Amino acid sequence: MTAIAVLGSTNMDLVAYVPKAPRLGETVTGTAFRAVPGGKGANQAVAAARCGGEVVMIGAVGADGFGVRLRSALAEAGVETAALRTVEGASGTAHITVDGEGANSIIVIPGANGLVTGLEAGDDSRIGAADYLLLQLELPLEAVLAGARAARAHGVRTVLTPAPVQPLPPELLDLTDLLVPNEHEAAALTGLTDPHAAARALLQDVPEVVVTLGAAGVLYAARDRRPLTVPAPRVRAVDTTAAGDTFVGALTVALGEGRPVPEALRWASAAAALSVQRSGAQDSMPTRAETEAFALAGRSAGTGQPPGPHPEPTPGAPA
């Protein structure tokens, strides 16, 4: 079983569903509203746990009702929450608009996440006991760096999702083993709109890169091998929220199990494709059995995609 430590955010996602997202200054009438557990760190933790990983979550929630729900959701998914602190004040929130095509836009209010500025007692040993450390950028950068330093000191592989995208310090890049941006984040980091060119540029700083390409699938690049593109399964997307986090969690489990990179990418893409067919963030994430069955259906069809009608492609991983 892959042991995974996640140092990251927990948010309550406040999701509004609308036929068409409002323009600046415009008011629209929505069709539904949900308040569901999320946060990129917690999402990746839940995705990895449901896909069969042994996961510990490091972070903070507020001393409010959202904090109770966020902790409970992680525990119910099988994530260890002993390192999830409760701090005074509000939990983090994400304000999400999902349009009729399943695309989303998100505003994140850090709340308790903004108070995580480094590791606390026991965190170093939790990271050291893992095979992988998952990092994102919804915590203060000093905390992300502290986690990456601990992982490197213990020989633990670090997977970084550079979202919300921002300039990355050279030290953090030096400490990153696998960088997983979506195509927009890759372009923002490099100034290059072509994903292949962006991946090549990123390989100057990190040894491995996976760029998620939405409907076009994912691009894998490494310094010691030729680039590889894996197509996305084609499904009808309902809500793309947390598809990228689902992909990262599933990919880390697959790599930790020693699956070859192409197989791991296809398996993680299957998990992400399942997630976009359901509403919500953590609620949408598939179990290991569901992911295995979906991936097997694609292999049986001989296409790498599930058989049957393909009305429209899923975005492979933007969250």
PDB file of C-alpha atoms in Angstrom:
ATOM      1  CA  MET A   1       0.000   0.000   0.000  1.00  0.00           C
ATOM      2  CA  THR A   2       1.340   3.432  -0.957  1.00  0.00           C
ATOM      3  CA  ALA A   3       1.967   5.637   2.099  1.00  0.00           C
ATOM      4  CA  ILE A   4       1.151   9.268   1.323  1.00  0.00           C
ATOM      5  CA  ALA A   5       1.461  12.424   3.405  1.00  0.00           C
ATOM      6  CA  VAL A   6      -0.488  15.463   2.235  1.00  0.00           C
ATOM      7  CA  LEU A   7       0.516  18.908   3.442  1.00  0.00           C
ATOM      8  CA  GLY A   8      -2.218  21.165   2.186  1.00  0.00           C
ATOM      9  CA  SER A   9      -5.470  23.027   2.443  1.00  0.00           C
ATOM     10  CA  THR A  10      -8.926  22.072   3.637  1.00  0.00           C
ATOM     11  CA  ASN A  11     -11.820  24.250   2.469  1.00  0.00           C
ATOM     12  CA  MET A  12     -15.567  24.162   2.524  1.00  0.00           C
ATOM     13  CA  ASP A  13     -16.631  24.467  -1.113  1.00  0.00           C
ATOM     14  CA  LEU A  14     -19.633  26.738  -1.594  1.00  0.00           C
ATOM     15  CA  VAL A  15     -20.815  25.757  -5.059  1.00  0.00           C
ATOM     16  CA  ALA A  16     -23.331  27.630  -7.207  1.00  0.00           C
ATOM     17  CA  TYR A  17     -24.608  25.974 -10.391  1.00  0.00           C
ATOM     18  CA  VAL A  18     -25.635  28.287 -13.239  1.00  0.00           C
ATOM     19  CA  PRO A  19     -26.553  27.782 -16.896  1.00  0.00           C
ATOM     20  CA  LYS A  20     -23.912  30.367 -17.848  1.00  0.00           C
ATOM     21  CA  ALA A  21     -21.272  31.975 -15.641  1.00  0.00           C
ATOM     22  CA  PRO A  22     -21.868  35.711 -14.994  1.00  0.00           C
ATOM     23  CA  ARG A  23     -19.700  38.317 -16.641  1.00  0.00           C
ATOM     24  CA  LEU A  24     -18.196  41.143 -14.590  1.00  0.00           C
ATOM     25  CA  GLY A  25     -21.036  43.255 -13.227  1.00  0.00           C
ATOM     26  CA  GLU A  26     -23.711  40.767 -14.261  1.00  0.00           C
ATOM     27  CA  THR A  27     -26.215  38.979 -12.005  1.00  0.00           C
ATOM     28  CA  VAL A  28     -27.568  35.592 -13.054  1.00  0.00           C
ATOM     29  CA  THR A  29     -30.023  33.135 -11.525  1.00  0.00           C
ATOM     30  CA  GLY A  30     -28.553  29.812 -10.488  1.00  0.00           C
ATOM     31  CA  THR A  31     -30.130  26.382 -10.527  1.00  0.00           C
ATOM     32  CA  ALA A  32     -28.669  24.871  -7.334  1.00  0.00           C
ATOM     33  CA  PHE A  33     -26.314  25.430  -4.397  1.00  0.00           C
ATOM     34  CA  ARG A  34     -24.228  22.982  -2.368  1.00  0.00           C
ATOM     35  CA  ALA A  35     -21.789  23.275   0.516  1.00  0.00           C
ATOM     36  CA  VAL A  36     -19.358  20.357   0.283  1.00  0.00           C
ATOM     37  CA  PRO A  37     -15.893  19.562   1.721  1.00  0.00           C
ATOM     38  CA  GLY A  38     -12.973  20.501  -0.519  1.00  0.00           C
ATOM     39  CA  GLY A  39      -9.590  22.208  -0.594  1.00  0.00           C
ATOM     40  CA  LYS A  40      -6.832  21.010  -2.907  1.00  0.00           C
ATOM     41  CA  GLY A  41      -4.919  19.271  -0.130  1.00  0.00           C
ATOM     42  CA  ALA A  42      -7.927  17.528   1.348  1.00  0.00           C
ATOM     43  CA  ASN A  43      -9.185  16.637  -2.129  1.00  0.00           C
ATOM     44  CA  GLN A  44      -5.925  14.930  -3.023  1.00  0.00           C
ATOM     45  CA  ALA A  45      -5.915  13.134   0.322  1.00  0.00           C
ATOM     46  CA  VAL A  46      -9.437  11.782  -0.194  1.00  0.00           C
ATOM     47  CA  ALA A  47      -8.731  10.796  -3.799  1.00  0.00           C
ATOM     48  CA  ALA A  48      -5.612   8.886  -2.784  1.00  0.00           C
ATOM     49  CA  ALA A  49      -7.359   7.167   0.125  1.00  0.00           C
ATOM     50  CA  ARG A  50     -10.312   6.075  -1.998  1.00  0.00           C
ATOM     51  CA  CYS A  51      -7.914   4.714  -4.601  1.00  0.00           C
ATOM     52  CA  GLY A  52      -6.197   2.550  -1.985  1.00  0.00           C
ATOM     53  CA  GLY A  53      -3.488   4.737  -0.477  1.00  0.00           C
ATOM     54  CA  GLU A  54      -2.610   4.999   3.210  1.00  0.00           C
ATOM     55  CA  VAL A  55      -2.943   8.748   3.723  1.00  0.00           C
ATOM     56  CA  VAL A  56      -2.210  11.251   6.487  1.00  0.00           C
ATOM     57  CA  MET A  57      -3.427  14.856   6.217  1.00  0.00           C
ATOM     58  CA  ILE A  58      -1.333  17.719   7.629  1.00  0.00           C
ATOM     59  CA  GLY A  59      -2.975  21.142   7.856  1.00  0.00           C
ATOM     60  CA  ALA A  60      -5.567  23.142   9.778  1.00  0.00           C
ATOM     61  CA  VAL A  61      -9.278  23.814  10.028  1.00  0.00           C
ATOM     62  CA  GLY A  62     -11.075  26.591  11.892  1.00  0.00           C
ATOM     63  CA  ALA A  63     -12.970  26.348  15.164  1.00  0.00           C
ATOM     64  CA  ASP A  64     -16.308  26.531  13.371  1.00  0.00           C
ATOM     65  CA  GLY A  65     -18.983  24.224  12.003  1.00  0.00           C
ATOM     66  CA  PHE A  66     -17.182  23.946   8.674  1.00  0.00           C
ATOM     67  CA  GLY A  67     -14.083  22.686  10.495  1.00  0.00           C
ATOM     68  CA  VAL A  68     -16.059  19.867  12.121  1.00  0.00           C
ATOM     69  CA  ARG A  69     -17.489  18.820   8.764  1.00  0.00           C
ATOM     70  CA  LEU A  70     -14.126  18.997   6.996  1.00  0.00           C
ATOM     71  CA  ARG A  71     -12.420  16.790   9.581  1.00  0.00           C
ATOM     72  CA  SER A  72     -15.281  14.317   9.540  1.00  0.00           C
ATOM     73  CA  ALA A  73     -15.253  14.029   5.753  1.00  0.00           C
ATOM     74  CA  LEU A  74     -11.550  13.190   5.728  1.00  0.00           C
ATOM     75  CA  ALA A  75     -11.924  10.593   8.467  1.00  0.00           C
ATOM     76  CA  GLU A  76     -14.879   8.966   6.708  1.00  0.00           C
ATOM     77  CA  ALA A  77     -12.741   8.616   3.570  1.00  0.00           C
ATOM     78  CA  GLY A  78     -10.076   6.781   5.567  1.00  0.00           C
ATOM     79  CA  VAL A  79      -7.614   9.665   5.914  1.00  0.00           C
ATOM     80  CA  GLU A  80      -5.648   9.969   9.169  1.00  0.00           C
ATOM     81  CA  THR A  81      -6.455  13.389  10.701  1.00  0.00           C
ATOM     82  CA  ALA A  82      -4.304  13.494  13.850  1.00  0.00           C
ATOM     83  CA  ALA A  83      -2.085  16.161  12.216  1.00  0.00           C
ATOM     84  CA  LEU A  84      -5.063  18.289  11.122  1.00  0.00           C
ATOM     85  CA  ARG A  85      -5.055  21.082  13.708  1.00  0.00           C
ATOM     86  CA  THR A  86      -8.008  23.157  14.858  1.00  0.00           C
ATOM     87  CA  VAL A  87      -7.174  26.862  15.101  1.00  0.00           C
ATOM     88  CA  GLU A  88      -9.166  29.878  16.210  1.00  0.00           C
ATOM     89  CA  GLY A  89     -11.217  31.588  13.529  1.00  0.00           C
ATOM     90  CA  ALA A  90     -12.858  30.471  10.317  1.00  0.00           C
ATOM     91  CA  SER A  91     -12.060  27.479   8.158  1.00  0.00           C
ATOM     92  CA  GLY A  92     -10.985  28.035   4.578  1.00  0.00           C
ATOM     93  CA  THR A  93     -13.708  28.410   1.957  1.00  0.00           C
ATOM     94  CA  ALA A  94     -13.833  28.158  -1.823  1.00  0.00           C
ATOM     95  CA  HIS A  95     -16.567  29.963  -3.715  1.00  0.00           C
ATOM     96  CA  ILE A  96     -17.191  28.032  -6.922  1.00  0.00           C
ATOM     97  CA  THR A  97     -19.362  28.715  -9.955  1.00  0.00           C
ATOM     98  CA  VAL A  98     -20.124  25.731 -12.200  1.00  0.00           C
ATOM     99  CA  ASP A  99     -21.708  26.458 -15.582  1.00  0.00           C
ATOM    100  CA  GLY A 100     -23.944  24.320 -17.779  1.00  0.00           C
ATOM    101  CA  GLU A 101     -20.937  22.746 -19.510  1.00  0.00           C
ATOM    102  CA  GLY A 102     -19.392  21.628 -16.226  1.00  0.00           C
ATOM    103  CA  ALA A 103     -16.609  24.243 -16.304  1.00  0.00           C
ATOM    104  CA  ASN A 104     -15.819  26.103 -13.098  1.00  0.00           C
ATOM    105  CA  SER A 105     -14.283  29.276 -11.696  1.00  0.00           C
ATOM    106  CA  ILE A 106     -13.100  29.473  -8.081  1.00  0.00           C
ATOM    107  CA  ILE A 107     -12.323  32.107  -5.439  1.00  0.00           C
ATOM    108  CA  VAL A 108     -10.454  30.747  -2.392  1.00  0.00           C
ATOM    109  CA  ILE A 109     -10.515  32.415   1.046  1.00  0.00           C
ATOM    110  CA  PRO A 110      -7.633  30.820   3.028  1.00  0.00           C
ATOM    111  CA  GLY A 111      -9.034  31.111   6.563  1.00  0.00           C
ATOM    112  CA  ALA A 112      -7.290  28.582   8.812  1.00  0.00           C
ATOM    113  CA  ASN A 113      -5.042  27.488   5.962  1.00  0.00           C
ATOM    114  CA  GLY A 114      -3.307  30.855   6.087  1.00  0.00           C
ATOM    115  CA  LEU A 115      -2.127  30.110   9.627  1.00  0.00           C
ATOM    116  CA  VAL A 116      -0.138  27.043   8.562  1.00  0.00           C
ATOM    117  CA  THR A 117       3.302  28.604   8.222  1.00  0.00           C
ATOM    118  CA  GLY A 118       5.497  25.585   8.955  1.00  0.00           C
ATOM    119  CA  LEU A 119       5.633  22.081  10.376  1.00  0.00           C
ATOM    120  CA  GLU A 120       4.583  21.284  13.932  1.00  0.00           C
ATOM    121  CA  ALA A 121       5.640  18.548  16.335  1.00  0.00           C
ATOM    122  CA  GLY A 122       5.298  15.144  14.738  1.00  0.00           C
ATOM    123  CA  ASP A 123       4.893  16.399  11.162  1.00  0.00           C
ATOM    124  CA  ASP A 124       8.491  15.669  10.202  1.00  0.00           C
ATOM    125  CA  SER A 125       8.156  12.030  11.264  1.00  0.00           C
ATOM    126  CA  ARG A 126       4.810  11.693   9.476  1.00  0.00           C
ATOM    127  CA  ILE A 127       6.379  12.920   6.260  1.00  0.00           C
ATOM    128  CA  GLY A 128       9.401  10.696   6.804  1.00  0.00           C
ATOM    129  CA  ALA A 129       7.180   7.620   7.122  1.00  0.00           C
ATOM    130  CA  ALA A 130       5.556   8.246   3.724  1.00  0.00           C
ATOM    131  CA  ASP A 131       6.511   7.152   0.238  1.00  0.00           C
ATOM    132  CA  TYR A 132       5.224  10.405  -1.261  1.00  0.00           C
ATOM    133  CA  LEU A 133       4.472  13.922  -0.064  1.00  0.00           C
ATOM    134  CA  LEU A 134       1.738  15.803  -1.935  1.00  0.00           C
ATOM    135  CA  LEU A 135       1.988  19.599  -1.961  1.00  0.00           C
ATOM    136  CA  GLN A 136      -0.105  22.398  -3.478  1.00  0.00           C
ATOM    137  CA  LEU A 137      -0.026  26.191  -3.120  1.00  0.00           C
ATOM    138  CA  GLU A 138      -3.115  26.954  -1.013  1.00  0.00           C
ATOM    139  CA  LEU A 139      -0.936  27.133   2.124  1.00  0.00           C
ATOM    140  CA  PRO A 140       1.659  29.859   2.793  1.00  0.00           C
ATOM    141  CA  LEU A 141       4.775  29.208   0.757  1.00  0.00           C
ATOM    142  CA  GLU A 142       6.982  28.852   3.837  1.00  0.00           C
ATOM    143  CA  ALA A 143       4.933  25.837   4.937  1.00  0.00           C
ATOM    144  CA  VAL A 144       5.190  24.257   1.491  1.00  0.00           C
ATOM    145  CA  LEU A 145       8.949  24.727   1.545  1.00  0.00           C
ATOM    146  CA  ALA A 146       9.222  23.263   5.038  1.00  0.00           C
ATOM    147  CA  GLY A 147       7.362  20.168   3.922  1.00  0.00           C
ATOM    148  CA  ALA A 148       9.500  19.781   0.804  1.00  0.00           C
ATOM    149  CA  ARG A 149      12.686  20.099   2.840  1.00  0.00           C
ATOM    150  CA  ALA A 150      11.509  17.410   5.254  1.00  0.00           C
ATOM    151  CA  ALA A 151      10.615  15.091   2.390  1.00  0.00           C
ATOM    152  CA  ARG A 152      14.018  15.481   0.765  1.00  0.00           C
ATOM    153  CA  ALA A 153      15.790  14.916   4.089  1.00  0.00           C
ATOM    154  CA  HIS A 154      13.953  11.596   4.482  1.00  0.00           C
ATOM    155  CA  GLY A 155      14.219  10.471   0.851  1.00  0.00           C
ATOM    156  CA  VAL A 156      10.479  10.889   0.278  1.00  0.00           C
ATOM    157  CA  ARG A 157       9.326  11.756  -3.257  1.00  0.00           C
ATOM    158  CA  THR A 158       7.568  15.127  -3.544  1.00  0.00           C
ATOM    159  CA  VAL A 159       4.675  15.760  -5.958  1.00  0.00           C
ATOM    160  CA  LEU A 160       3.804  19.447  -6.367  1.00  0.00           C
ATOM    161  CA  THR A 161       0.609  20.813  -7.894  1.00  0.00           C
ATOM    162  CA  PRO A 162       1.439  24.491  -8.643  1.00  0.00           C
ATOM    163  CA  ALA A 163      -2.047  25.845  -7.966  1.00  0.00           C
ATOM    164  CA  PRO A 164      -3.089  28.546  -7.443  1.00  0.00           C
ATOM    165  CA  VAL A 165      -0.254  29.324  -9.841  1.00  0.00           C
ATOM    166  CA  GLN A 166       2.467  31.719  -8.685  1.00  0.00           C
ATOM    167  CA  PRO A 167       6.208  32.132  -9.286  1.00  0.00           C
ATOM    168  CA  LEU A 168       8.007  29.181  -7.738  1.00  0.00           C
ATOM    169  CA  PRO A 169      11.201  29.705  -5.728  1.00  0.00           C
ATOM    170  CA  PRO A 170      14.221  27.866  -7.146  1.00  0.00           C
ATOM    171  CA  GLU A 171      14.585  25.986  -3.856  1.00  0.00           C
ATOM    172  CA  LEU A 172      11.067  24.556  -4.117  1.00  0.00           C
ATOM    173  CA  LEU A 173      11.689  23.433  -7.684  1.00  0.00           C
ATOM    174  CA  ASP A 174      14.967  21.828  -6.596  1.00  0.00           C
ATOM    175  CA  LEU A 175      13.028  19.883  -3.940  1.00  0.00           C
ATOM    176  CA  THR A 176      10.267  18.747  -6.318  1.00  0.00           C
ATOM    177  CA  ASP A 177      10.449  15.289  -7.903  1.00  0.00           C
ATOM    178  CA  LEU A 178       7.244  15.468  -9.968  1.00  0.00           C
ATOM    179  CA  LEU A 179       5.481  18.687 -11.003  1.00  0.00           C
ATOM    180  CA  VAL A 180       1.823  18.388 -12.095  1.00  0.00           C
ATOM    181  CA  PRO A 181       0.491  21.643 -13.597  1.00  0.00           C
ATOM    182  CA  ASN A 182      -2.462  21.938 -15.923  1.00  0.00           C
ATOM    183  CA  GLU A 183      -1.759  23.488 -19.312  1.00  0.00           C
ATOM    184  CA  HIS A 184      -2.698  26.994 -18.113  1.00  0.00           C
ATOM    185  CA  GLU A 185      -0.416  26.746 -15.077  1.00  0.00           C
ATOM    186  CA  ALA A 186       2.416  25.391 -17.235  1.00  0.00           C
ATOM    187  CA  ALA A 187       2.017  28.381 -19.550  1.00  0.00           C
ATOM    188  CA  ALA A 188       1.963  30.813 -16.625  1.00  0.00           C
ATOM    189  CA  LEU A 189       5.133  29.291 -15.147  1.00  0.00           C
ATOM    190  CA  THR A 190       7.096  29.300 -18.400  1.00  0.00           C
ATOM    191  CA  GLY A 191       5.528  31.944 -20.641  1.00  0.00           C
ATOM    192  CA  LEU A 192       5.089  29.229 -23.284  1.00  0.00           C
ATOM    193  CA  THR A 193       1.608  28.357 -24.541  1.00  0.00           C
ATOM    194  CA  ASP A 194       2.622  25.111 -26.261  1.00  0.00           C
ATOM    195  CA  PRO A 195       2.439  22.369 -23.592  1.00  0.00           C
ATOM    196  CA  HIS A 196       5.330  20.395 -25.070  1.00  0.00           C
ATOM    197  CA  ALA A 197       7.566  23.461 -25.077  1.00  0.00           C
ATOM    198  CA  ALA A 198       6.428  24.339 -21.555  1.00  0.00           C
ATOM    199  CA  ALA A 199       7.188  20.809 -20.351  1.00  0.00           C
ATOM    200  CA  ARG A 200      10.671  20.958 -21.854  1.00  0.00           C
ATOM    201  CA  ALA A 201      11.283  24.268 -20.112  1.00  0.00           C
ATOM    202  CA  LEU A 202      10.063  22.912 -16.776  1.00  0.00           C
ATOM    203  CA  LEU A 203      12.434  19.951 -17.077  1.00  0.00           C
ATOM    204  CA  GLN A 204      15.276  22.405 -16.600  1.00  0.00           C
ATOM    205  CA  ASP A 205      14.069  22.746 -13.007  1.00  0.00           C
ATOM    206  CA  VAL A 206      12.415  19.403 -12.100  1.00  0.00           C
ATOM    207  CA  PRO A 207      13.143  15.823 -13.222  1.00  0.00           C
ATOM    208  CA  GLU A 208       9.568  14.861 -14.161  1.00  0.00           C
ATOM    209  CA  VAL A 209       6.492  16.775 -15.332  1.00  0.00           C
ATOM    210  CA  VAL A 210       2.891  15.800 -16.025  1.00  0.00           C
ATOM    211  CA  VAL A 211       0.910  18.520 -17.806  1.00  0.00           C
ATOM    212  CA  THR A 212      -2.843  17.900 -17.788  1.00  0.00           C
ATOM    213  CA  LEU A 213      -4.415  18.944 -21.087  1.00  0.00           C
ATOM    214  CA  GLY A 214      -8.148  18.811 -20.505  1.00  0.00           C
ATOM    215  CA  ALA A 215      -9.902  16.977 -23.318  1.00  0.00           C
ATOM    216  CA  ALA A 216      -6.547  16.165 -24.933  1.00  0.00           C
ATOM    217  CA  GLY A 217      -5.443  14.024 -21.971  1.00  0.00           C
ATOM    218  CA  VAL A 218      -2.096  14.335 -20.213  1.00  0.00           C
ATOM    219  CA  LEU A 219       1.492  14.908 -21.285  1.00  0.00           C
ATOM    220  CA  TYR A 220       4.310  13.200 -19.375  1.00  0.00           C
ATOM    221  CA  ALA A 221       7.896  14.363 -19.773  1.00  0.00           C
ATOM    222  CA  ALA A 222      11.105  13.369 -18.008  1.00  0.00           C
ATOM    223  CA  ARG A 223      14.753  14.162 -18.472  1.00  0.00           C
ATOM    224  CA  ASP A 224      15.715  10.583 -19.216  1.00  0.00           C
ATOM    225  CA  ARG A 225      12.947   9.474 -21.617  1.00  0.00           C
ATOM    226  CA  ARG A 226      10.837  10.547 -24.566  1.00  0.00           C
ATOM    227  CA  PRO A 227       7.608  12.471 -23.829  1.00  0.00           C
ATOM    228  CA  LEU A 228       4.376  10.525 -23.675  1.00  0.00           C
ATOM    229  CA  THR A 229       0.792  11.679 -24.270  1.00  0.00           C
ATOM    230  CA  VAL A 230      -2.133   9.678 -22.880  1.00  0.00           C
ATOM    231  CA  PRO A 231      -5.615  10.564 -24.188  1.00  0.00           C
ATOM    232  CA  ALA A 232      -8.432  11.383 -21.795  1.00  0.00           C
ATOM    233  CA  PRO A 233     -11.422   9.029 -21.577  1.00  0.00           C
ATOM    234  CA  ARG A 234     -14.403  10.632 -23.281  1.00  0.00           C
ATOM    235  CA  VAL A 235     -17.407  11.098 -21.024  1.00  0.00           C
ATOM    236  CA  ARG A 236     -20.109  13.678 -20.418  1.00  0.00           C
ATOM    237  CA  ALA A 237     -18.796  16.176 -17.876  1.00  0.00           C
ATOM    238  CA  VAL A 238     -21.177  17.401 -15.188  1.00  0.00           C
ATOM    239  CA  ASP A 239     -18.728  19.199 -12.870  1.00  0.00           C
ATOM    240  CA  THR A 240     -14.948  19.417 -13.311  1.00  0.00           C
ATOM    241  CA  THR A 241     -14.320  20.626  -9.745  1.00  0.00           C
ATOM    242  CA  ALA A 242     -11.451  18.612  -8.203  1.00  0.00           C
ATOM    243  CA  ALA A 243     -10.831  16.498 -11.309  1.00  0.00           C
ATOM    244  CA  GLY A 244      -7.192  17.550 -11.183  1.00  0.00           C
ATOM    245  CA  ASP A 245      -6.908  16.643  -7.516  1.00  0.00           C
ATOM    246  CA  THR A 246      -8.495  13.273  -8.234  1.00  0.00           C
ATOM    247  CA  PHE A 247      -5.915  12.715 -10.966  1.00  0.00           C
ATOM    248  CA  VAL A 248      -2.974  13.575  -8.685  1.00  0.00           C
ATOM    249  CA  GLY A 249      -4.202  11.405  -5.816  1.00  0.00           C
ATOM    250  CA  ALA A 250      -4.813   8.411  -8.063  1.00  0.00           C
ATOM    251  CA  LEU A 251      -1.545   8.890  -9.965  1.00  0.00           C
ATOM    252  CA  THR A 252       0.475   8.926  -6.748  1.00  0.00           C
ATOM    253  CA  VAL A 253      -1.138   5.693  -5.566  1.00  0.00           C
ATOM    254  CA  ALA A 254      -0.457   4.033  -8.916  1.00  0.00           C
ATOM    255  CA  LEU A 255       3.177   5.150  -9.043  1.00  0.00           C
ATOM    256  CA  GLY A 256       3.694   4.049  -5.448  1.00  0.00           C
ATOM    257  CA  GLU A 257       2.449   0.600  -6.386  1.00  0.00           C
ATOM    258  CA  GLY A 258       5.152   0.390  -9.033  1.00  0.00           C
ATOM    259  CA  ARG A 259       2.873   0.608 -12.052  1.00  0.00           C
ATOM    260  CA  PRO A 260       4.627   1.646 -15.269  1.00  0.00           C
ATOM    261  CA  VAL A 261       4.176   5.338 -16.040  1.00  0.00           C
ATOM    262  CA  PRO A 262       1.819   4.829 -19.028  1.00  0.00           C
ATOM    263  CA  GLU A 263      -0.436   2.542 -16.989  1.00  0.00           C
ATOM    264  CA  ALA A 264      -0.363   4.896 -14.005  1.00  0.00           C
ATOM    265  CA  LEU A 265      -1.355   7.831 -16.223  1.00  0.00           C
ATOM    266  CA  ARG A 266      -4.239   5.894 -17.787  1.00  0.00           C
ATOM    267  CA  TRP A 267      -5.450   4.730 -14.370  1.00  0.00           C
ATOM    268  CA  ALA A 268      -5.350   8.238 -12.932  1.00  0.00           C
ATOM    269  CA  SER A 269      -7.126   9.597 -16.013  1.00  0.00           C
ATOM    270  CA  ALA A 270      -9.862   7.015 -15.486  1.00  0.00           C
ATOM    271  CA  ALA A 271     -10.336   8.216 -11.909  1.00  0.00           C
ATOM    272  CA  ALA A 272     -10.536  11.850 -13.062  1.00  0.00           C
ATOM    273  CA  ALA A 273     -13.009  10.941 -15.809  1.00  0.00           C
ATOM    274  CA  LEU A 274     -15.270   9.265 -13.280  1.00  0.00           C
ATOM    275  CA  SER A 275     -15.117  12.303 -11.006  1.00  0.00           C
ATOM    276  CA  VAL A 276     -16.316  14.800 -13.634  1.00  0.00           C
ATOM    277  CA  GLN A 277     -19.477  12.769 -14.196  1.00  0.00           C
ATOM    278  CA  ARG A 278     -20.589  13.620 -10.636  1.00  0.00           C
ATOM    279  CA  SER A 279     -21.206  16.890  -8.820  1.00  0.00           C
ATOM    280  CA  GLY A 280     -18.980  18.227  -6.079  1.00  0.00           C
ATOM    281  CA  ALA A 281     -15.359  17.801  -5.082  1.00  0.00           C
ATOM    282  CA  GLN A 282     -14.727  14.942  -2.663  1.00  0.00           C
ATOM    283  CA  ASP A 283     -18.226  13.566  -3.215  1.00  0.00           C
ATOM    284  CA  SER A 284     -17.335  12.972  -6.862  1.00  0.00           C
ATOM    285  CA  MET A 285     -14.179  10.941  -6.260  1.00  0.00           C
ATOM    286  CA  PRO A 286     -14.302   7.253  -7.217  1.00  0.00           C
ATOM    287  CA  THR A 287     -13.282   4.243  -5.183  1.00  0.00           C
ATOM    288  CA  ARG A 288     -10.461   1.962  -6.207  1.00  0.00           C
ATOM    289  CA  ALA A 289     -12.937  -0.656  -7.430  1.00  0.00           C
ATOM    290  CA  GLU A 290     -14.748   1.894  -9.591  1.00  0.00           C
ATOM    291  CA  THR A 291     -11.487   3.153 -11.057  1.00  0.00           C
ATOM    292  CA  GLU A 292     -10.258  -0.373 -11.804  1.00  0.00           C
ATOM    293  CA  ALA A 293     -13.531  -1.297 -13.507  1.00  0.00           C
ATOM    294  CA  PHE A 294     -13.580   1.868 -15.622  1.00  0.00           C
ATOM    295  CA  ALA A 295      -9.940   1.491 -16.661  1.00  0.00           C
ATOM    296  CA  LEU A 296     -10.484  -2.192 -17.466  1.00  0.00           C
ATOM    297  CA  ALA A 297     -13.475  -1.326 -19.656  1.00  0.00           C
ATOM    298  CA  GLY A 298     -11.253   0.965 -21.683  1.00  0.00           C
ATOM    299  CA  ARG A 299      -8.541  -1.677 -22.069  1.00  0.00           C
ATOM    300  CA  SER A 300     -11.118  -4.290 -23.061  1.00  0.00           C
ATOM    301  CA  ALA A 301     -12.390  -1.971 -25.785  1.00  0.00           C
ATOM    302  CA  GLY A 302      -8.828  -1.751 -27.098  1.00  0.00           C
ATOM    303  CA  THR A 303      -8.873   2.040 -27.126  1.00  0.00           C
ATOM    304  CA  GLY A 304      -7.709   3.028 -23.666  1.00  0.00           C
ATOM    305  CA  GLN A 305     -11.159   4.585 -23.282  1.00  0.00           C
ATOM    306  CA  PRO A 306     -14.410   3.129 -21.950  1.00  0.00           C
ATOM    307  CA  PRO A 307     -16.661   1.603 -24.619  1.00  0.00           C
ATOM    308  CA  GLY A 308     -19.964   3.104 -25.661  1.00  0.00           C
ATOM    309  CA  PRO A 309     -21.067   6.548 -26.827  1.00  0.00           C
ATOM    310  CA  HIS A 310     -18.722   9.477 -26.235  1.00  0.00           C
ATOM    311  CA  PRO A 311     -20.909  12.604 -26.370  1.00  0.00           C
ATOM    312  CA  GLU A 312     -18.187  15.001 -25.298  1.00  0.00           C
ATOM    313  CA  PRO A 313     -14.678  14.734 -23.839  1.00  0.00           C
ATOM    314  CA  THR A 314     -13.972  15.249 -20.177  1.00  0.00           C
ATOM    315  CA  PRO A 315     -11.436  17.844 -19.185  1.00  0.00           C
ATOM    316  CA  GLY A 316      -8.639  15.602 -17.967  1.00  0.00           C
ATOM    317  CA  ALA A 317      -7.679  17.455 -14.835  1.00  0.00           C
ATOM    318  CA  PRO A 318      -8.222  21.186 -14.366  1.00  0.00           C
ATOM    319  CA  ALA A 319      -9.605  21.844 -10.887  1.00  0.00           C
TER     320      ALA A 319
END
